[in-house]
Short mmCIF file of C-alpha atoms in Angstrom, two decimals:
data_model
loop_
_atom_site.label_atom_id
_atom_site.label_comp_id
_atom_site.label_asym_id
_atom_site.label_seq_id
_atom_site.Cartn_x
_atom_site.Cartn_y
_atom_site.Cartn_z
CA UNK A 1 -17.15 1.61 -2.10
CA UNK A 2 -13.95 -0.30 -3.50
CA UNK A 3 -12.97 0.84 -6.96
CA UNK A 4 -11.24 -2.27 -7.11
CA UNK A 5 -12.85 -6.28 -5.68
CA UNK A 6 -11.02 -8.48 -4.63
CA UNK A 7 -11.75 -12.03 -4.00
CA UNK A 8 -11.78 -14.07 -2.31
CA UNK A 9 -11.65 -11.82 1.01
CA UNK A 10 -9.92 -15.21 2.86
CA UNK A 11 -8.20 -18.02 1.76
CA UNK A 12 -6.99 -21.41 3.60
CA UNK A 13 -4.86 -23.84 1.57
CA UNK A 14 -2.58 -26.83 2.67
CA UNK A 15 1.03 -26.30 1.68
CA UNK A 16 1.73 -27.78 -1.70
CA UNK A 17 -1.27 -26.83 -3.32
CA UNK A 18 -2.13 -24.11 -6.09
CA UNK A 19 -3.94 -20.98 -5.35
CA UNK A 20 -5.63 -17.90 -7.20
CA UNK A 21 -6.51 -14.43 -5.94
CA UNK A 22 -8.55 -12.20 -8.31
CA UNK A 23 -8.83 -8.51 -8.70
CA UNK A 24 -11.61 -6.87 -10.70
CA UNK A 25 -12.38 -3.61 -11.83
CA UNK A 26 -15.53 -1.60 -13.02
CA UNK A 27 -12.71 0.70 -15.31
CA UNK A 28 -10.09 0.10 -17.29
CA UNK A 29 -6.87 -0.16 -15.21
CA UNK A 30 -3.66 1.90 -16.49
CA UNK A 31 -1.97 -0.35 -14.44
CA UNK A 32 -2.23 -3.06 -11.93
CA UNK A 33 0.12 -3.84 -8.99
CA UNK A 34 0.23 -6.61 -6.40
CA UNK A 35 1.79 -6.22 -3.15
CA UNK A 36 1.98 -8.75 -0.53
CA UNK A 37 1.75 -7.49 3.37
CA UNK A 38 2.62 -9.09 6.76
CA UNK A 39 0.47 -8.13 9.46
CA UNK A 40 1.58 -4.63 11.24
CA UNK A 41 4.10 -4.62 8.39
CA UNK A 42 4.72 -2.44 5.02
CA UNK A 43 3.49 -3.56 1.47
CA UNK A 44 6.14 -5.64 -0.65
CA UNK A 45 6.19 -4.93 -4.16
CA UNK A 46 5.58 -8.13 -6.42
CA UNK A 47 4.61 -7.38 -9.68
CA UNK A 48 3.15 -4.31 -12.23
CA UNK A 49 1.32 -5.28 -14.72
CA UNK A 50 -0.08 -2.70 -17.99
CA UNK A 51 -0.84 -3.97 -21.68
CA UNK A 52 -3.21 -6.10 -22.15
CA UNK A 53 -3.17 -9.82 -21.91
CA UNK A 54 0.52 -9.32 -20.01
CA UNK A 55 1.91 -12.07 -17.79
CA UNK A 56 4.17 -12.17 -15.30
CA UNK A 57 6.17 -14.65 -13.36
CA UNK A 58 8.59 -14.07 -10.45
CA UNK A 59 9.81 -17.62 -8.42
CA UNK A 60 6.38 -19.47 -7.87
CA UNK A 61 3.38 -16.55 -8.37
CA UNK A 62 2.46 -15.57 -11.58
CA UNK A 63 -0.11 -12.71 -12.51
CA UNK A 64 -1.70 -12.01 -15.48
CA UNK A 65 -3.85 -8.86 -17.03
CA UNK A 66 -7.05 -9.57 -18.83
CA UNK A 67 -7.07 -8.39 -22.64
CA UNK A 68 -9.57 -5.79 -21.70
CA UNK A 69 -7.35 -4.48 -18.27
CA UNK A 70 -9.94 -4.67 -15.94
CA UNK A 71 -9.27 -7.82 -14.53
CA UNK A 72 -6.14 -9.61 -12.85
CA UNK A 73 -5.60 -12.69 -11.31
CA UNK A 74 -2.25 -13.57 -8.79
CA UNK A 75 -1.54 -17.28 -9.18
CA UNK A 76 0.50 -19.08 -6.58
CA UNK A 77 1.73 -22.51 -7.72
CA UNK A 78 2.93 -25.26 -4.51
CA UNK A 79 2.16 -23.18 -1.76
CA UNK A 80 4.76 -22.86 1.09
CA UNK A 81 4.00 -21.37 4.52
CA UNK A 82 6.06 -18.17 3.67
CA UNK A 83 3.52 -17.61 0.80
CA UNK A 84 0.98 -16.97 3.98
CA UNK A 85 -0.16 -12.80 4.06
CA UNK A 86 -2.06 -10.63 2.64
CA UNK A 87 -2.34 -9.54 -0.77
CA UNK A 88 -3.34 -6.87 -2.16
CA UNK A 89 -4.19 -5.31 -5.54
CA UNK A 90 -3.89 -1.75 -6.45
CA UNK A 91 -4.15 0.60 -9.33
CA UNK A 92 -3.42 4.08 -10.45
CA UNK A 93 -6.17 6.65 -10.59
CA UNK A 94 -5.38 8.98 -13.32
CA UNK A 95 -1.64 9.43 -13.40
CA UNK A 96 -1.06 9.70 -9.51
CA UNK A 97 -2.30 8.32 -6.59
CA UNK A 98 -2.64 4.09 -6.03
CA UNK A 99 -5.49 3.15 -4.93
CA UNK A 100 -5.89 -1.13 -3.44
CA UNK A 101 -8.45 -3.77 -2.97
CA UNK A 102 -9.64 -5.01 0.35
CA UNK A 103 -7.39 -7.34 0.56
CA UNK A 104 -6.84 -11.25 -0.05
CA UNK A 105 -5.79 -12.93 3.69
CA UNK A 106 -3.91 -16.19 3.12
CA UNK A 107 -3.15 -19.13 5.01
CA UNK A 108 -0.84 -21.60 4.59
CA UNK A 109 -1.42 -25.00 6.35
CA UNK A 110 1.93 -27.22 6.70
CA UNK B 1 14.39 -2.74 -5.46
CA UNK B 2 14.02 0.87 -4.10
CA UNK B 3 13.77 1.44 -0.78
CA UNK B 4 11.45 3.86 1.10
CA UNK B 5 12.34 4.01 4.86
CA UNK B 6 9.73 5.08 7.57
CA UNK B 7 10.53 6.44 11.01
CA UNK B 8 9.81 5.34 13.56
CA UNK B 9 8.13 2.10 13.58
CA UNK B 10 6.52 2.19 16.81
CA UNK B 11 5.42 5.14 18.67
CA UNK B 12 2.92 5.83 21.73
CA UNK B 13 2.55 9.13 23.09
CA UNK B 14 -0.33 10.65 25.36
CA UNK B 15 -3.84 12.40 24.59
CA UNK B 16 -2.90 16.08 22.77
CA UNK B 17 0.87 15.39 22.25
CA UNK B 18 1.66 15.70 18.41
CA UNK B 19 3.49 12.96 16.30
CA UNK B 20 5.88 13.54 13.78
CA UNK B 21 6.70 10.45 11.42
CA UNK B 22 9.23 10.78 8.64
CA UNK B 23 9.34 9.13 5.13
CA UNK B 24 12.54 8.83 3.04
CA UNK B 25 13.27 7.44 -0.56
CA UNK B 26 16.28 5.92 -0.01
CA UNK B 27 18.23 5.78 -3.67
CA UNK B 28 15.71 7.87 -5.75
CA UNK B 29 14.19 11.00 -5.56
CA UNK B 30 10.49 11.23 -5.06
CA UNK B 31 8.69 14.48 -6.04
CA UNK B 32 5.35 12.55 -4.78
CA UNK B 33 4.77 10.89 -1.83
CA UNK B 34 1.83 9.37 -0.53
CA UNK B 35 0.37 8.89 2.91
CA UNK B 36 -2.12 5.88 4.03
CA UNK B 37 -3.84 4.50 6.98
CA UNK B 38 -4.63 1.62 7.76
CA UNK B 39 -7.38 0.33 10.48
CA UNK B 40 -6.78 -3.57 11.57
CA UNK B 41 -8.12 -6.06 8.81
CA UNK B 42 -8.81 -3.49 6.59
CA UNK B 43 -6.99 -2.04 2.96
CA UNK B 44 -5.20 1.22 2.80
CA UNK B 45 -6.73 4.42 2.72
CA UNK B 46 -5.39 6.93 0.92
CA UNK B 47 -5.07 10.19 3.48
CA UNK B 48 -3.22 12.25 1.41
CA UNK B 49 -0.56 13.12 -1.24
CA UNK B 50 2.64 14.81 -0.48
CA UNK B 51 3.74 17.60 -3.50
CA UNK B 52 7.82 18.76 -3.07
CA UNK B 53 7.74 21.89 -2.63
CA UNK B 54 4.08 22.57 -2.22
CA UNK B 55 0.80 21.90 -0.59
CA UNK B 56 -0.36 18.43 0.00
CA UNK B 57 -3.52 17.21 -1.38
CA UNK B 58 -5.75 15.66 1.18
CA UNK B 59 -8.41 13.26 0.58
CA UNK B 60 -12.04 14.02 1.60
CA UNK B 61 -12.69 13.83 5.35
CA UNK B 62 -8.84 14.08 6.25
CA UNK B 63 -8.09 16.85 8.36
CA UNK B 64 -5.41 19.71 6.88
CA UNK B 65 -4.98 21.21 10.10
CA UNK B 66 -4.63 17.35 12.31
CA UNK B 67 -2.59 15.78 9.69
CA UNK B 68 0.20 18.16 9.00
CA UNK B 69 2.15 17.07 5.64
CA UNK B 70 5.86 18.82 4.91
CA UNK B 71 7.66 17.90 2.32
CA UNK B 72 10.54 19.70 1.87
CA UNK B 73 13.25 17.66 -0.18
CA UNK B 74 12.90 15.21 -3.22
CA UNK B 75 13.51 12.83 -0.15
CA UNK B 76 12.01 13.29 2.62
CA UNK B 77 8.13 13.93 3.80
CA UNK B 78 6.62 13.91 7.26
CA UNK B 79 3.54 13.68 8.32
CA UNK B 80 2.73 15.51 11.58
CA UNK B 81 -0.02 13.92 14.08
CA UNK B 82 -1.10 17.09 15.99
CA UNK B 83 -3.22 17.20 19.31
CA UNK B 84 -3.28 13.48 18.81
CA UNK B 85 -6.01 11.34 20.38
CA UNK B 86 -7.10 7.61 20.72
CA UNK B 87 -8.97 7.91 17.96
CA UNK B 88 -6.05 8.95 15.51
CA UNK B 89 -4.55 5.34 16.68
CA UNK B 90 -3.82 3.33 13.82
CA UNK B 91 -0.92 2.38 11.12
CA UNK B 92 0.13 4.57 9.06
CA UNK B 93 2.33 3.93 5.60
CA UNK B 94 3.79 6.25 3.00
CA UNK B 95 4.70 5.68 -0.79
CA UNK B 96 7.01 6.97 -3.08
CA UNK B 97 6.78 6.69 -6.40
CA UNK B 98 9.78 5.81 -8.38
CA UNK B 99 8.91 7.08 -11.57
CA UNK B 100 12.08 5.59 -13.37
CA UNK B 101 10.20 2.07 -13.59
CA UNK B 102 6.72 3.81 -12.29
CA UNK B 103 6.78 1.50 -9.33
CA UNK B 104 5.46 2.65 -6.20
CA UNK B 105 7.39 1.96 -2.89
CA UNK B 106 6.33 1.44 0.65
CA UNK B 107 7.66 2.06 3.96
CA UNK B 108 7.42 -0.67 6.77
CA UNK B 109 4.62 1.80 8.59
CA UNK B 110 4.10 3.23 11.65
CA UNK B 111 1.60 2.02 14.48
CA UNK B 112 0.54 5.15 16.21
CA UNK B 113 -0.58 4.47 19.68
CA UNK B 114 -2.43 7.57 21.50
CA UNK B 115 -3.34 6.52 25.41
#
């Protein structure tokens, strides 16, 4: 099973409009990363998030940790069709290895 | 940002040819790598982790001897496909971790296609 939910699993919004993505988990997170991924493409690095109750903002997406880090949400404010993907939400397990969420698949109607 | 650079892209070979498929860290040096696949519409499964120097750790139910790992600079890792078969079709990603800002790094993938 997924250490880490995502939701929601799809998402269709018309361009312009504001959009979350959410990314819970069952354990406290050391740290939380989103990544955003073209189809049949590599992951893009957005943001890292690890204290508690930490916000981030690059261009038009902000994410934020939850005070207790086990919950993060990826905020997209006026949508544009290059916003479109997937997203993704990962953590560290231990010290090493990342491990990611199902997935959020976007869509960006012009 | 740092760059990890996967090679190649795009490969298709035939029924029991091997694969090899490098990973490079472009501007840092990456003691750890990691290797994922990736099955259409689905997240990224962690297949194993690539040690300089040493063994690779492989996750449960990947297969030592069909997934070879070598990683023998603080640059590069490859991961060898051997005796491939349809079934070992898919896209597959590596990770390095740049430890400087603790950011981890992915190449653009590979799609593996075994006929």
């Amino acid at each position: 099973s997924q250490e880490l939910e995502q939701s929601p699993q799809s998402l269709i919004v018309q361009e312009g409009k504001n959009l979350t993505i959410n990314c819970t988990s069952s354990k406290t997170l050391y740290g939380l990363y989103w990544y955003k991924q073209k189809y049949g493409e590599g992951l893009i690095f957005l943001m890292m998030l690890q204290k508690g109750g930490e916000e981030k903002s690059h261009e038009k997406i902000t994410a934020k940790l939850d005070e207790k880090k086990q919950q993060s949400s990826l905020h997209i404010t006026a949508s544009q069709p290059s916003h479109a993907g997937i997203y993704l939400c990962g953590a560290l397990r231990g010290s090493n290895d990342m491990r990611f969420g199902a997935g959020t698949r976007l869509t960006v109607k012009p | 940002g740092a760059v990890v650079s996967q090679h190649p892209s795009w490969v298709i070979c035939k029924s029991g040819t091997s694969v090899k498929i490098e990973c490079r860290s472009l501007d840092f040096q990456a003691t750890t790598m990691f290797w994922y696949r990736q099955f259409p519409k689905q997240s990224l499964m962690l297949m194993a982790t690539s040690n300089e120097g040493s063994k690779a750790t492989y996750e449960q139910g990947v297969e030592k001897d069909k997934f070879l790992i070598n990683h023998a600079s603080l640059t590069l890792s490859t991961l060898t496909v051997t005796s491939a078969h349809p079934e070992d079709s898919s896209f597959y990603i590596c990770s390095a971790r740049d430890y400087r800002g603790n950011i981890q790094y992915f190449g653009a993938g590979t799609r593996l296609s075994v006929l």
